[in-house]
mmCIF file of C-alpha atoms and ligand atoms in Angstrom:
data_model
loop_
_atom_site.group_PDB
_atom_site.id
_atom_site.type_symbol
_atom_site.label_atom_id
_atom_site.label_comp_id
_atom_site.label_asym_id
_atom_site.label_seq_id
_atom_site.Cartn_x
_atom_site.Cartn_y
_atom_site.Cartn_z
ATOM 1 C CA MET A 94 146.049 41.101 80.341
ATOM 2 C CA ASN A 95 142.593 40.563 81.857
ATOM 3 C CA THR A 96 140.641 43.595 83.011
ATOM 4 C CA VAL A 97 139.026 43.825 86.445
ATOM 5 C CA VAL A 98 136.381 46.349 87.523
ATOM 6 C CA SER A 99 134.719 46.876 90.883
ATOM 7 C CA GLY A 100 133.300 49.685 92.994
ATOM 8 C CA ILE A 101 131.837 50.508 96.368
ATOM 9 C CA ARG A 102 129.122 53.065 97.018
ATOM 10 C CA SER A 103 130.011 56.192 98.940
ATOM 11 C CA THR A 104 127.534 55.720 101.747
ATOM 12 C CA GLY A 105 129.732 55.750 104.853
ATOM 13 C CA HIS A 106 132.773 54.047 106.332
ATOM 14 C CA LEU A 107 133.730 50.599 105.052
ATOM 15 C CA HIS A 108 132.867 47.598 107.209
ATOM 16 C CA LEU A 109 134.208 44.054 107.397
ATOM 17 C CA GLY A 110 131.696 42.948 104.741
ATOM 18 C CA ASN A 111 133.101 45.461 102.278
ATOM 19 C CA TYR A 112 136.630 44.527 103.273
ATOM 20 C CA PHE A 113 136.403 40.743 102.993
ATOM 21 C CA GLY A 114 133.794 40.748 100.214
ATOM 22 C CA ALA A 115 135.596 43.285 98.060
ATOM 23 C CA LEU A 116 138.475 45.514 99.137
ATOM 24 C CA LYS A 117 140.878 42.846 100.404
ATOM 25 C CA ASN A 118 140.576 41.121 97.049
ATOM 26 C CA PHE A 119 141.116 44.412 95.177
ATOM 27 C CA VAL A 120 144.451 44.716 96.960
ATOM 28 C CA ARG A 121 145.391 41.116 96.204
ATOM 29 C CA ILE A 122 144.851 41.404 92.476
ATOM 30 C CA GLN A 123 146.080 44.883 91.713
ATOM 31 C CA ASP A 124 149.498 43.504 90.723
ATOM 32 C CA ILE A 125 148.172 40.848 88.388
ATOM 33 C CA TYR A 126 145.369 42.431 86.377
ATOM 34 C CA ASN A 127 144.517 45.647 84.618
ATOM 35 C CA CYS A 128 142.390 46.970 87.495
ATOM 36 C CA PHE A 129 139.777 49.731 87.678
ATOM 37 C CA PHE A 130 138.481 50.417 91.183
ATOM 38 C CA PHE A 131 136.049 53.241 91.700
ATOM 39 C CA ILE A 132 133.795 55.000 94.142
ATOM 40 C CA ALA A 133 130.174 54.564 93.079
ATOM 41 C CA ASP A 134 128.953 58.056 93.916
ATOM 42 C CA LEU A 135 126.183 58.022 91.279
ATOM 43 C CA HIS A 136 124.779 54.863 92.828
ATOM 44 C CA SER A 137 124.696 56.540 96.219
ATOM 45 C CA LEU A 138 122.343 59.259 94.874
ATOM 46 C CA THR A 139 119.338 56.918 95.058
ATOM 47 C CA THR A 140 118.921 57.849 98.728
ATOM 48 C CA HIS A 141 119.291 61.625 98.122
ATOM 49 C CA PRO A 142 122.283 62.411 100.378
ATOM 50 C CA HIS A 143 122.632 66.051 101.394
ATOM 51 C CA PRO A 144 125.051 67.888 99.040
ATOM 52 C CA ASP A 145 127.143 68.985 102.030
ATOM 53 C CA ASP A 146 127.839 65.349 102.913
ATOM 54 C CA PHE A 147 128.269 64.044 99.389
ATOM 55 C CA HIS A 148 131.898 64.992 98.809
ATOM 56 C CA LYS A 149 132.954 63.897 102.269
ATOM 57 C CA SER A 150 131.486 60.434 101.700
ATOM 58 C CA VAL A 151 133.460 60.049 98.480
ATOM 59 C CA LYS A 152 136.633 61.165 100.215
ATOM 60 C CA ILE A 153 136.123 58.650 103.027
ATOM 61 C CA ILE A 154 135.989 55.703 100.627
ATOM 62 C CA LEU A 155 138.964 57.022 98.694
ATOM 63 C CA ALA A 156 141.039 57.359 101.873
ATOM 64 C CA GLU A 157 139.972 53.932 103.115
ATOM 65 C CA TYR A 158 140.797 52.310 99.764
ATOM 66 C CA ILE A 159 144.321 53.664 99.952
ATOM 67 C CA ALA A 160 144.756 53.020 103.681
ATOM 68 C CA ALA A 161 143.819 49.376 103.052
ATOM 69 C CA GLY A 162 146.571 49.057 100.469
ATOM 70 C CA LEU A 163 145.178 50.039 97.080
ATOM 71 C CA ASP A 164 148.015 51.601 95.151
ATOM 72 C CA PRO A 165 147.261 54.213 92.471
ATOM 73 C CA GLU A 166 150.533 53.251 90.777
ATOM 74 C CA LYS A 167 149.164 49.763 90.221
ATOM 75 C CA ALA A 168 145.402 50.191 89.839
ATOM 76 C CA THR A 169 143.277 52.918 88.309
ATOM 77 C CA ILE A 170 141.377 54.454 91.217
ATOM 78 C CA PHE A 171 138.635 56.855 90.184
ATOM 79 C CA ILE A 172 135.279 58.405 90.943
ATOM 80 C CA GLN A 173 132.345 57.078 88.926
ATOM 81 C CA SER A 174 130.857 60.506 88.178
ATOM 82 C CA ASP A 175 134.211 61.649 86.755
ATOM 83 C CA VAL A 176 133.649 59.362 83.786
ATOM 84 C CA PRO A 177 130.638 60.659 81.794
ATOM 85 C CA GLN A 178 130.950 57.758 79.345
ATOM 86 C CA VAL A 179 129.468 55.533 82.076
ATOM 87 C CA SER A 180 126.282 57.581 82.034
ATOM 88 C CA GLU A 181 126.035 57.465 78.262
ATOM 89 C CA LEU A 182 126.436 53.703 78.198
ATOM 90 C CA TYR A 183 123.820 53.540 80.975
ATOM 91 C CA VAL A 184 121.346 55.229 78.604
ATOM 92 C CA LEU A 185 122.091 52.723 75.854
ATOM 93 C CA LEU A 186 121.776 49.780 78.240
ATOM 94 C CA ASN A 187 118.531 51.144 79.688
ATOM 95 C CA MET A 188 116.943 50.465 76.302
ATOM 96 C CA LEU A 189 117.810 46.801 76.715
ATOM 97 C CA SER A 190 116.756 46.514 80.376
ATOM 98 C CA TYR A 191 113.200 45.296 80.776
ATOM 99 C CA LYS A 192 110.892 46.506 83.514
ATOM 100 C CA GLY A 193 109.895 42.981 84.540
ATOM 101 C CA GLU A 194 113.429 41.751 85.086
ATOM 102 C CA LEU A 195 114.422 44.902 86.965
ATOM 103 C CA GLU A 196 111.402 44.570 89.225
ATOM 104 C CA ARG A 197 112.313 40.989 89.976
ATOM 105 C CA THR A 198 115.762 41.949 91.263
ATOM 106 C CA THR A 199 116.073 40.923 94.908
ATOM 107 C CA SER A 200 117.947 44.033 95.994
ATOM 108 C CA PHE A 201 115.235 46.241 94.482
ATOM 109 C CA LYS A 202 112.488 44.387 96.312
ATOM 110 C CA ASP A 203 114.455 44.572 99.562
ATOM 111 C CA LYS A 204 115.012 48.289 99.170
ATOM 112 C CA VAL A 205 111.340 48.929 98.424
ATOM 113 C CA ARG A 206 110.343 47.027 101.545
ATOM 114 C CA LEU A 207 112.934 48.865 103.618
ATOM 115 C CA ALA A 208 111.784 52.276 102.336
ATOM 116 C CA LYS A 209 108.154 51.442 103.108
ATOM 117 C CA ALA A 210 109.058 50.097 106.541
ATOM 118 C CA GLN A 211 110.935 53.276 107.399
ATOM 119 C CA ALA A 212 108.191 55.567 106.094
ATOM 120 C CA ARG A 213 105.525 53.678 108.047
ATOM 121 C CA ASN A 214 107.688 53.114 111.094
ATOM 122 C CA LYS A 215 107.094 49.362 111.013
ATOM 123 C CA PRO A 216 109.391 46.315 110.995
ATOM 124 C CA VAL A 217 110.435 45.205 107.493
ATOM 125 C CA GLU A 218 109.002 41.723 108.113
ATOM 126 C CA GLU A 219 105.500 43.199 108.167
ATOM 127 C CA ILE A 220 105.857 44.912 104.805
ATOM 128 C CA SER A 221 104.836 43.466 101.483
ATOM 129 C CA TYR A 222 106.775 44.468 98.380
ATOM 130 C CA ASP A 223 103.764 44.740 96.095
ATOM 131 C CA ASP A 224 101.019 46.297 98.198
ATOM 132 C CA ASN A 225 100.846 49.153 95.672
ATOM 133 C CA ASN A 226 100.974 51.714 98.398
ATOM 134 C CA ASP A 227 104.133 53.726 97.914
ATOM 135 C CA GLU A 228 102.709 57.232 97.762
ATOM 136 C CA GLY A 229 105.290 59.749 98.980
ATOM 137 C CA ILE A 230 107.993 57.098 99.395
ATOM 138 C CA ASN A 231 111.318 57.488 97.631
ATOM 139 C CA ILE A 232 111.282 54.566 95.218
ATOM 140 C CA ASN A 233 112.838 56.268 92.228
ATOM 141 C CA ALA A 234 113.732 55.045 88.750
ATOM 142 C CA GLY A 235 117.429 55.142 89.722
ATOM 143 C CA LEU A 236 116.732 52.477 92.294
ATOM 144 C CA LEU A 237 114.937 50.356 89.713
ATOM 145 C CA THR A 238 117.703 50.705 87.119
ATOM 146 C CA TYR A 239 120.500 50.374 89.656
ATOM 147 C CA PRO A 240 121.655 47.077 88.071
ATOM 148 C CA THR A 241 121.777 48.736 84.647
ATOM 149 C CA LEU A 242 124.109 51.454 85.927
ATOM 150 C CA MET A 243 126.233 48.791 87.576
ATOM 151 C CA ALA A 244 126.396 46.923 84.261
ATOM 152 C CA ALA A 245 127.510 50.155 82.576
ATOM 153 C CA ASP A 246 130.304 50.506 85.164
ATOM 154 C CA ILE A 247 131.548 47.047 84.348
ATOM 155 C CA LEU A 248 131.038 46.940 80.592
ATOM 156 C CA ILE A 249 132.493 50.402 79.950
ATOM 157 C CA HIS A 250 135.965 48.946 80.609
ATOM 158 C CA ARG A 251 135.105 45.637 78.921
ATOM 159 C CA ALA A 252 135.849 43.855 82.177
ATOM 160 C CA ASP A 253 136.607 40.146 82.304
ATOM 161 C CA PHE A 254 136.340 39.831 86.080
ATOM 162 C CA VAL A 255 134.459 41.541 88.889
ATOM 163 C CA PRO A 256 135.448 40.951 92.538
ATOM 164 C CA VAL A 257 132.325 41.400 94.676
ATOM 165 C CA GLY A 258 130.527 39.830 97.627
ATOM 166 C CA LYS A 259 127.751 37.282 97.323
ATOM 167 C CA ASP A 260 125.013 39.928 97.569
ATOM 168 C CA GLN A 261 126.066 41.235 94.142
ATOM 169 C CA GLU A 262 125.750 37.920 92.312
ATOM 170 C CA GLN A 263 122.370 38.708 90.770
ATOM 171 C CA HIS A 264 123.505 42.163 89.640
ATOM 172 C CA LEU A 265 126.557 40.634 88.016
ATOM 173 C CA GLU A 266 124.431 38.070 86.243
ATOM 174 C CA PHE A 267 122.385 40.953 84.848
ATOM 175 C CA ALA A 268 125.561 42.591 83.524
ATOM 176 C CA ARG A 269 126.259 39.331 81.692
ATOM 177 C CA VAL A 270 122.731 39.305 80.283
ATOM 178 C CA LEU A 271 123.114 42.881 79.041
ATOM 179 C CA ALA A 272 126.506 42.151 77.471
ATOM 180 C CA ARG A 273 125.013 39.199 75.589
ATOM 181 C CA ARG A 274 121.872 41.086 74.655
ATOM 182 C CA PHE A 275 123.822 44.046 73.310
ATOM 183 C CA ASN A 276 126.163 41.824 71.306
ATOM 184 C CA ASN A 277 123.245 39.829 69.868
ATOM 185 C CA MET A 278 121.145 42.852 69.036
ATOM 186 C CA TYR A 279 123.917 44.742 67.288
ATOM 187 C CA GLY A 280 125.719 41.740 65.867
ATOM 188 C CA GLU A 281 129.122 42.624 67.210
ATOM 189 C CA GLU A 282 131.212 41.303 70.065
ATOM 190 C CA VAL A 283 131.536 44.678 71.756
ATOM 191 C CA PHE A 284 131.360 43.367 75.337
ATOM 192 C CA PRO A 285 132.981 40.310 76.897
ATOM 193 C CA GLU A 286 130.756 38.630 79.497
ATOM 194 C CA PRO A 287 132.138 39.616 82.896
ATOM 195 C CA ARG A 288 132.599 36.892 85.484
ATOM 196 C CA ALA A 289 132.758 36.986 89.275
ATOM 197 C CA LEU A 290 136.242 36.747 90.684
ATOM 198 C CA ASP A 291 135.987 34.489 93.694
ATOM 199 C CA PHE A 292 139.428 32.860 94.049
ATOM 200 C CA GLY A 293 137.879 29.405 93.771
ATOM 201 C CA THR A 294 136.177 29.673 97.149
ATOM 202 C CA GLY A 295 132.801 30.991 95.999
ATOM 203 C CA LEU A 296 131.595 34.532 96.692
ATOM 204 C CA ILE A 297 131.491 35.318 100.360
ATOM 205 C CA LYS A 298 128.871 36.771 102.661
ATOM 206 C CA VAL A 299 130.142 38.313 105.869
ATOM 207 C CA PRO A 300 127.408 37.925 108.487
ATOM 208 C CA GLY A 301 126.308 40.506 111.027
ATOM 209 C CA LEU A 302 126.763 39.743 114.696
ATOM 210 C CA ASP A 303 123.155 40.494 115.536
ATOM 211 C CA GLY A 304 121.952 37.088 114.458
ATOM 212 C CA SER A 305 120.444 38.337 111.202
ATOM 213 C CA GLY A 306 121.754 37.999 107.623
ATOM 214 C CA LYS A 307 124.631 40.031 106.238
ATOM 215 C CA MET A 308 126.748 42.773 107.674
ATOM 216 C CA GLY A 309 125.769 45.970 105.908
ATOM 217 C CA LYS A 310 125.564 49.725 106.194
ATOM 218 C CA SER A 311 121.793 49.778 105.951
ATOM 219 C CA GLU A 312 121.545 46.850 108.372
ATOM 220 C CA GLY A 313 123.189 49.022 111.044
ATOM 221 C CA ASN A 314 125.315 46.112 112.266
ATOM 222 C CA GLY A 315 128.707 47.034 110.831
ATOM 223 C CA ILE A 316 132.134 46.617 112.357
ATOM 224 C CA TYR A 317 134.051 49.324 110.559
ATOM 225 C CA LEU A 318 137.677 49.626 109.470
ATOM 226 C CA TYR A 319 137.525 53.019 111.161
ATOM 227 C CA ASP A 320 136.388 51.650 114.543
ATOM 228 C CA ASP A 321 138.903 51.788 117.400
ATOM 229 C CA GLU A 322 139.785 48.839 119.594
ATOM 230 C CA ALA A 323 137.295 49.682 122.361
ATOM 231 C CA THR A 324 134.431 50.024 119.880
ATOM 232 C CA ILE A 325 135.251 46.725 118.187
ATOM 233 C CA THR A 326 135.516 44.915 121.517
ATOM 234 C CA LYS A 327 132.179 46.358 122.595
ATOM 235 C CA LYS A 328 130.451 45.387 119.349
ATOM 236 C CA VAL A 329 131.770 41.828 119.450
ATOM 237 C CA LYS A 330 130.849 41.471 123.117
ATOM 238 C CA LYS A 331 127.274 42.353 122.240
ATOM 239 C CA ALA A 332 127.020 39.581 119.611
ATOM 240 C CA LEU A 333 124.050 37.313 120.063
ATOM 241 C CA THR A 334 124.876 34.006 121.816
ATOM 242 C CA ASP A 335 123.183 31.621 124.243
ATOM 243 C CA SER A 336 124.156 29.436 127.169
ATOM 244 C CA GLY A 337 125.943 26.942 124.895
ATOM 245 C CA PRO A 338 125.226 23.500 123.452
ATOM 246 C CA THR A 339 123.904 20.846 125.813
ATOM 247 C CA GLU A 340 124.867 17.750 123.864
ATOM 248 C CA PRO A 341 128.014 16.847 121.896
ATOM 249 C CA ASN A 342 128.111 17.793 118.206
ATOM 250 C CA ALA A 343 124.809 19.642 118.476
ATOM 251 C CA PRO A 344 123.544 21.450 115.359
ATOM 252 C CA MET A 345 124.689 25.049 115.430
ATOM 253 C CA PRO A 346 122.213 27.943 115.570
ATOM 254 C CA GLU A 347 122.635 30.523 112.809
ATOM 255 C CA TYR A 348 123.945 33.252 115.151
ATOM 256 C CA ILE A 349 126.698 30.974 116.466
ATOM 257 C CA LYS A 350 127.614 29.923 112.942
ATOM 258 C CA ASN A 351 128.008 33.634 112.199
ATOM 259 C CA LEU A 352 130.599 33.976 114.966
ATOM 260 C CA PHE A 353 132.550 31.087 113.489
ATOM 261 C CA THR A 354 132.267 32.482 109.964
ATOM 262 C CA LEU A 355 133.699 35.783 111.097
ATOM 263 C CA MET A 356 136.405 34.022 113.041
ATOM 264 C CA SER A 357 137.398 31.973 110.014
ATOM 265 C CA LEU A 358 138.021 35.247 108.161
ATOM 266 C CA VAL A 359 140.230 36.913 110.745
ATOM 267 C CA SER A 360 141.758 34.163 112.883
ATOM 268 C CA ASP A 361 144.246 31.378 112.417
ATOM 269 C CA PRO A 362 142.636 28.070 111.311
ATOM 270 C CA SER A 363 144.002 26.497 114.509
ATOM 271 C CA THR A 364 142.062 29.058 116.584
ATOM 272 C CA VAL A 365 138.849 28.224 114.749
ATOM 273 C CA ASP A 366 139.515 24.491 115.273
ATOM 274 C CA TYR A 367 140.130 25.095 118.956
ATOM 275 C CA PHE A 368 136.753 26.735 119.524
ATOM 276 C CA MET A 369 134.976 24.270 117.240
ATOM 277 C CA GLU A 370 136.331 21.424 119.355
ATOM 278 C CA LYS A 371 135.108 23.239 122.457
ATOM 279 C CA TYR A 372 131.682 23.639 120.875
ATOM 280 C CA ASN A 373 131.456 19.998 119.927
ATOM 281 C CA THR A 374 132.396 18.891 123.424
ATOM 282 C CA CYS A 375 130.021 21.377 125.100
ATOM 283 C CA THR A 376 132.867 23.174 126.858
ATOM 284 C CA ILE A 377 132.770 26.397 124.860
ATOM 285 C CA ARG A 378 132.687 29.711 126.696
ATOM 286 C CA TYR A 379 131.387 32.314 124.313
ATOM 287 C CA GLY A 380 132.977 35.076 126.364
ATOM 288 C CA ASP A 381 136.431 33.627 125.593
ATOM 289 C CA MET A 382 135.578 33.150 121.950
ATOM 290 C CA LYS A 383 134.399 36.739 121.613
ATOM 291 C CA LYS A 384 137.515 38.062 123.311
ATOM 292 C CA GLN A 385 139.680 36.150 120.843
ATOM 293 C CA LEU A 386 137.516 37.228 117.911
ATOM 294 C CA ALA A 387 137.698 40.911 118.871
ATOM 295 C CA GLU A 388 141.496 40.677 119.191
ATOM 296 C CA ASP A 389 141.847 39.026 115.804
ATOM 297 C CA ILE A 390 139.550 41.545 114.114
ATOM 298 C CA CYS A 391 141.695 44.319 115.572
ATOM 299 C CA LYS A 392 144.838 42.703 114.187
ATOM 300 C CA VAL A 393 143.362 43.066 110.715
ATOM 301 C CA THR A 394 141.707 46.461 111.010
ATOM 302 C CA LEU A 395 143.836 48.584 113.353
ATOM 303 C CA PRO A 396 146.864 48.821 111.034
ATOM 304 C CA ILE A 397 144.459 50.087 108.348
ATOM 305 C CA LYS A 398 142.693 52.439 110.732
ATOM 306 C CA GLU A 399 146.017 53.950 111.730
ATOM 307 C CA ARG A 400 146.573 55.157 108.162
ATOM 308 C CA ILE A 401 143.064 56.407 107.341
ATOM 309 C CA ASP A 402 143.240 59.889 108.886
ATOM 310 C CA ASP A 403 146.658 60.642 107.397
ATOM 311 C CA VAL A 404 145.495 59.755 103.916
ATOM 312 C CA TYR A 405 142.157 61.544 104.403
ATOM 313 C CA ASN A 406 143.911 64.766 105.403
ATOM 314 C CA ASP A 407 146.400 64.738 102.531
ATOM 315 C CA ASP A 408 144.331 66.716 100.042
ATOM 316 C CA ALA A 409 147.204 67.312 97.637
ATOM 317 C CA TYR A 410 147.897 63.601 97.338
ATOM 318 C CA LEU A 411 144.225 62.648 96.974
ATOM 319 C CA HIS A 412 143.812 65.296 94.323
ATOM 320 C CA LYS A 413 146.637 63.721 92.322
ATOM 321 C CA VAL A 414 145.220 60.226 92.716
ATOM 322 C CA VAL A 415 141.788 61.313 91.523
ATOM 323 C CA GLU A 416 143.155 63.317 88.618
ATOM 324 C CA SER A 417 145.307 60.517 87.301
ATOM 325 C CA GLY A 418 142.530 57.954 87.856
ATOM 326 C CA ARG A 419 140.052 60.148 86.022
ATOM 327 C CA GLU A 420 142.330 60.450 83.020
ATOM 328 C CA LYS A 421 143.057 56.727 82.754
ATOM 329 C CA ALA A 422 139.433 55.691 83.340
ATOM 330 C CA ARG A 423 138.141 58.169 80.764
ATOM 331 C CA GLU A 424 140.612 56.966 78.183
ATOM 332 C CA SER A 425 139.563 53.349 78.609
ATOM 333 C CA ALA A 426 135.853 54.261 78.733
ATOM 334 C CA ALA A 427 136.034 56.436 75.634
ATOM 335 C CA LYS A 428 137.451 53.563 73.598
ATOM 336 C CA THR A 429 134.605 51.234 74.590
ATOM 337 C CA LEU A 430 131.923 53.858 74.105
ATOM 338 C CA GLU A 431 133.204 54.473 70.599
ATOM 339 C CA LEU A 432 132.712 50.775 69.807
ATOM 340 C CA ALA A 433 129.245 50.764 71.364
ATOM 341 C CA ARG A 434 128.122 53.907 69.534
ATOM 342 C CA LYS A 435 129.330 52.510 66.246
ATOM 343 C CA ALA A 436 127.527 49.224 66.857
ATOM 344 C CA VAL A 437 124.265 51.037 67.680
ATOM 345 C CA GLY A 438 124.531 53.044 64.466
ATOM 346 C CA PHE A 439 125.639 56.526 65.526
ATOM 347 C CA LYS A 440 127.715 58.137 62.806
ATOM 348 C CA VAL A 441 129.728 61.318 62.766
ATOM 349 C CA PHE A 442 128.239 63.779 60.235
HETATM 350 P P1 ADP B 749 126.800 47.917 101.682
HETATM 351 O O1 ADP B 749 126.208 46.603 101.233
HETATM 352 O O2 ADP B 749 127.412 47.830 103.019
HETATM 353 O O3 ADP B 749 125.847 49.059 101.542
HETATM 354 P P2 ADP B 749 128.036 48.266 99.131
HETATM 355 O O4 ADP B 749 126.681 47.879 98.645
HETATM 356 O O5 ADP B 749 128.572 49.522 98.591
HETATM 357 O O6 ADP B 749 128.001 48.257 100.694
HETATM 358 O O7 ADP B 749 129.040 47.061 98.857
HETATM 359 C C1 ADP B 749 130.312 47.184 98.259
HETATM 360 C C2 ADP B 749 130.983 45.844 98.136
HETATM 361 O O8 ADP B 749 131.052 45.193 99.403
HETATM 362 C C3 ADP B 749 130.266 44.846 97.204
HETATM 363 O O9 ADP B 749 131.240 44.112 96.490
HETATM 364 C C4 ADP B 749 129.529 43.966 98.142
HETATM 365 O O10 ADP B 749 129.295 42.674 97.610
HETATM 366 C C5 ADP B 749 130.490 43.895 99.304
HETATM 367 N N1 ADP B 749 129.776 43.596 100.547
HETATM 368 C C6 ADP B 749 128.974 44.420 101.258
HETATM 369 N N2 ADP B 749 128.494 43.796 102.356
HETATM 370 C C7 ADP B 749 129.022 42.540 102.331
HETATM 371 C C8 ADP B 749 128.934 41.404 103.201
HETATM 372 N N3 ADP B 749 128.229 41.459 104.308
HETATM 373 N N4 ADP B 749 129.618 40.279 102.860
HETATM 374 C C9 ADP B 749 130.367 40.222 101.737
HETATM 375 N N5 ADP B 749 130.501 41.261 100.882
HETATM 376 C C10 ADP B 749 129.846 42.400 101.162
HETATM 377 N N1 LIG B 750 126.297 47.657 93.414
HETATM 378 C C1 LIG B 750 127.495 47.481 94.164
HETATM 379 C C2 LIG B 750 127.129 47.334 95.631
HETATM 380 O O1 LIG B 750 126.144 47.842 96.077
HETATM 381 C C3 LIG B 750 128.468 48.606 93.962
HETATM 382 C C4 LIG B 750 128.831 48.712 92.534
HETATM 383 C C5 LIG B 750 128.389 49.665 91.658
HETATM 384 C C6 LIG B 750 129.671 47.825 91.795
HETATM 385 N N2 LIG B 750 128.934 49.445 90.429
HETATM 386 C C7 LIG B 750 129.702 48.327 90.470
HETATM 387 C C8 LIG B 750 130.380 46.692 92.112
HETATM 388 C C9 LIG B 750 130.448 47.692 89.457
HETATM 389 C C10 LIG B 750 131.116 46.056 91.106
HETATM 390 C C11 LIG B 750 131.149 46.552 89.798
HETATM 391 O O2 LIG B 750 127.849 46.705 96.330
#
């Protein structure tokens, strides 16, 4: 049976990007594959969260995983830092990760620019990645080697497939590079090359409703699984629009495309067609479209929201889930690490 691995960082509530890019697919495949889904708490340390908040953030993701339908009877659900083998493999893979390629990673460059922008209180657009002026700014080695740790997460279970959103494509490619590089260097097929799991539709990017790129926690434009109906309606109402097209079949501005993209994820195809027809005939009323969109988002998220608090407050149950996940994940990881250590040349005296 093929093995699947994926994780989400513990940096706050899950939004629609996390849901449609990752979690919904986790739930879909948990019956078919040997699945490992985890909470990437080590990855979240790059931004130095306060220790008092750290555990709570992990618990939020755990509760939201389960509320969305992940079943610990079907998938191994665990916390990344509970599996020390990941960190050991990370050390081995660090020796094969070159500074140049890590520095070229888009997410690293974006994070450097964001950190500088925040420290200097300036818009990101005005910041250059390589102005060599990062004194006192938190650009740590963990941020640079973030893709190496992610590769360790994936390779430690010898994953065949990784369900992620489009923003993770480059990181996943790096995991493939490291798998190949390790196998070539040590002459053994220790790691299969993991592939993206995209259900034949390509990896998806859920847009924000503020007219800019993706929906994300750091982008501050999230619609969260934990939001109530009034909050969702308010957020959708605020989405950027204009006074509408003035000629039939007009090209669509990016921010209107984003509304349609989101609608195609939550609404019936016939609803999307209806508004598309209205757009193409210049009769669209964005107020109506937003009302429909907010309703359809709620249909997806409110049943999940309803369960989150109950799961979150059931400490005894969560404890059991984490304990059993830890045991299963460690067992799988230990087997792989043994192979890797042998390949590298470690021997028991
Ligand atoms: P965030 O990007 O919000 O900080 P993470 O980096 O922890 O969240 O992302 C966890 C998962 O959610 C990854 O598989 C990522 O690809 C997916 N994801 C996050 N944002 C989006 C988005 N806007 N569209 C599609 N997938 C996304
Ligand atoms: N880097 C991913 C993100 O930011 C989270 C992640 C960490 C991950 N390790 C992983 C995803 C392993 C898939 C597999 O979204």
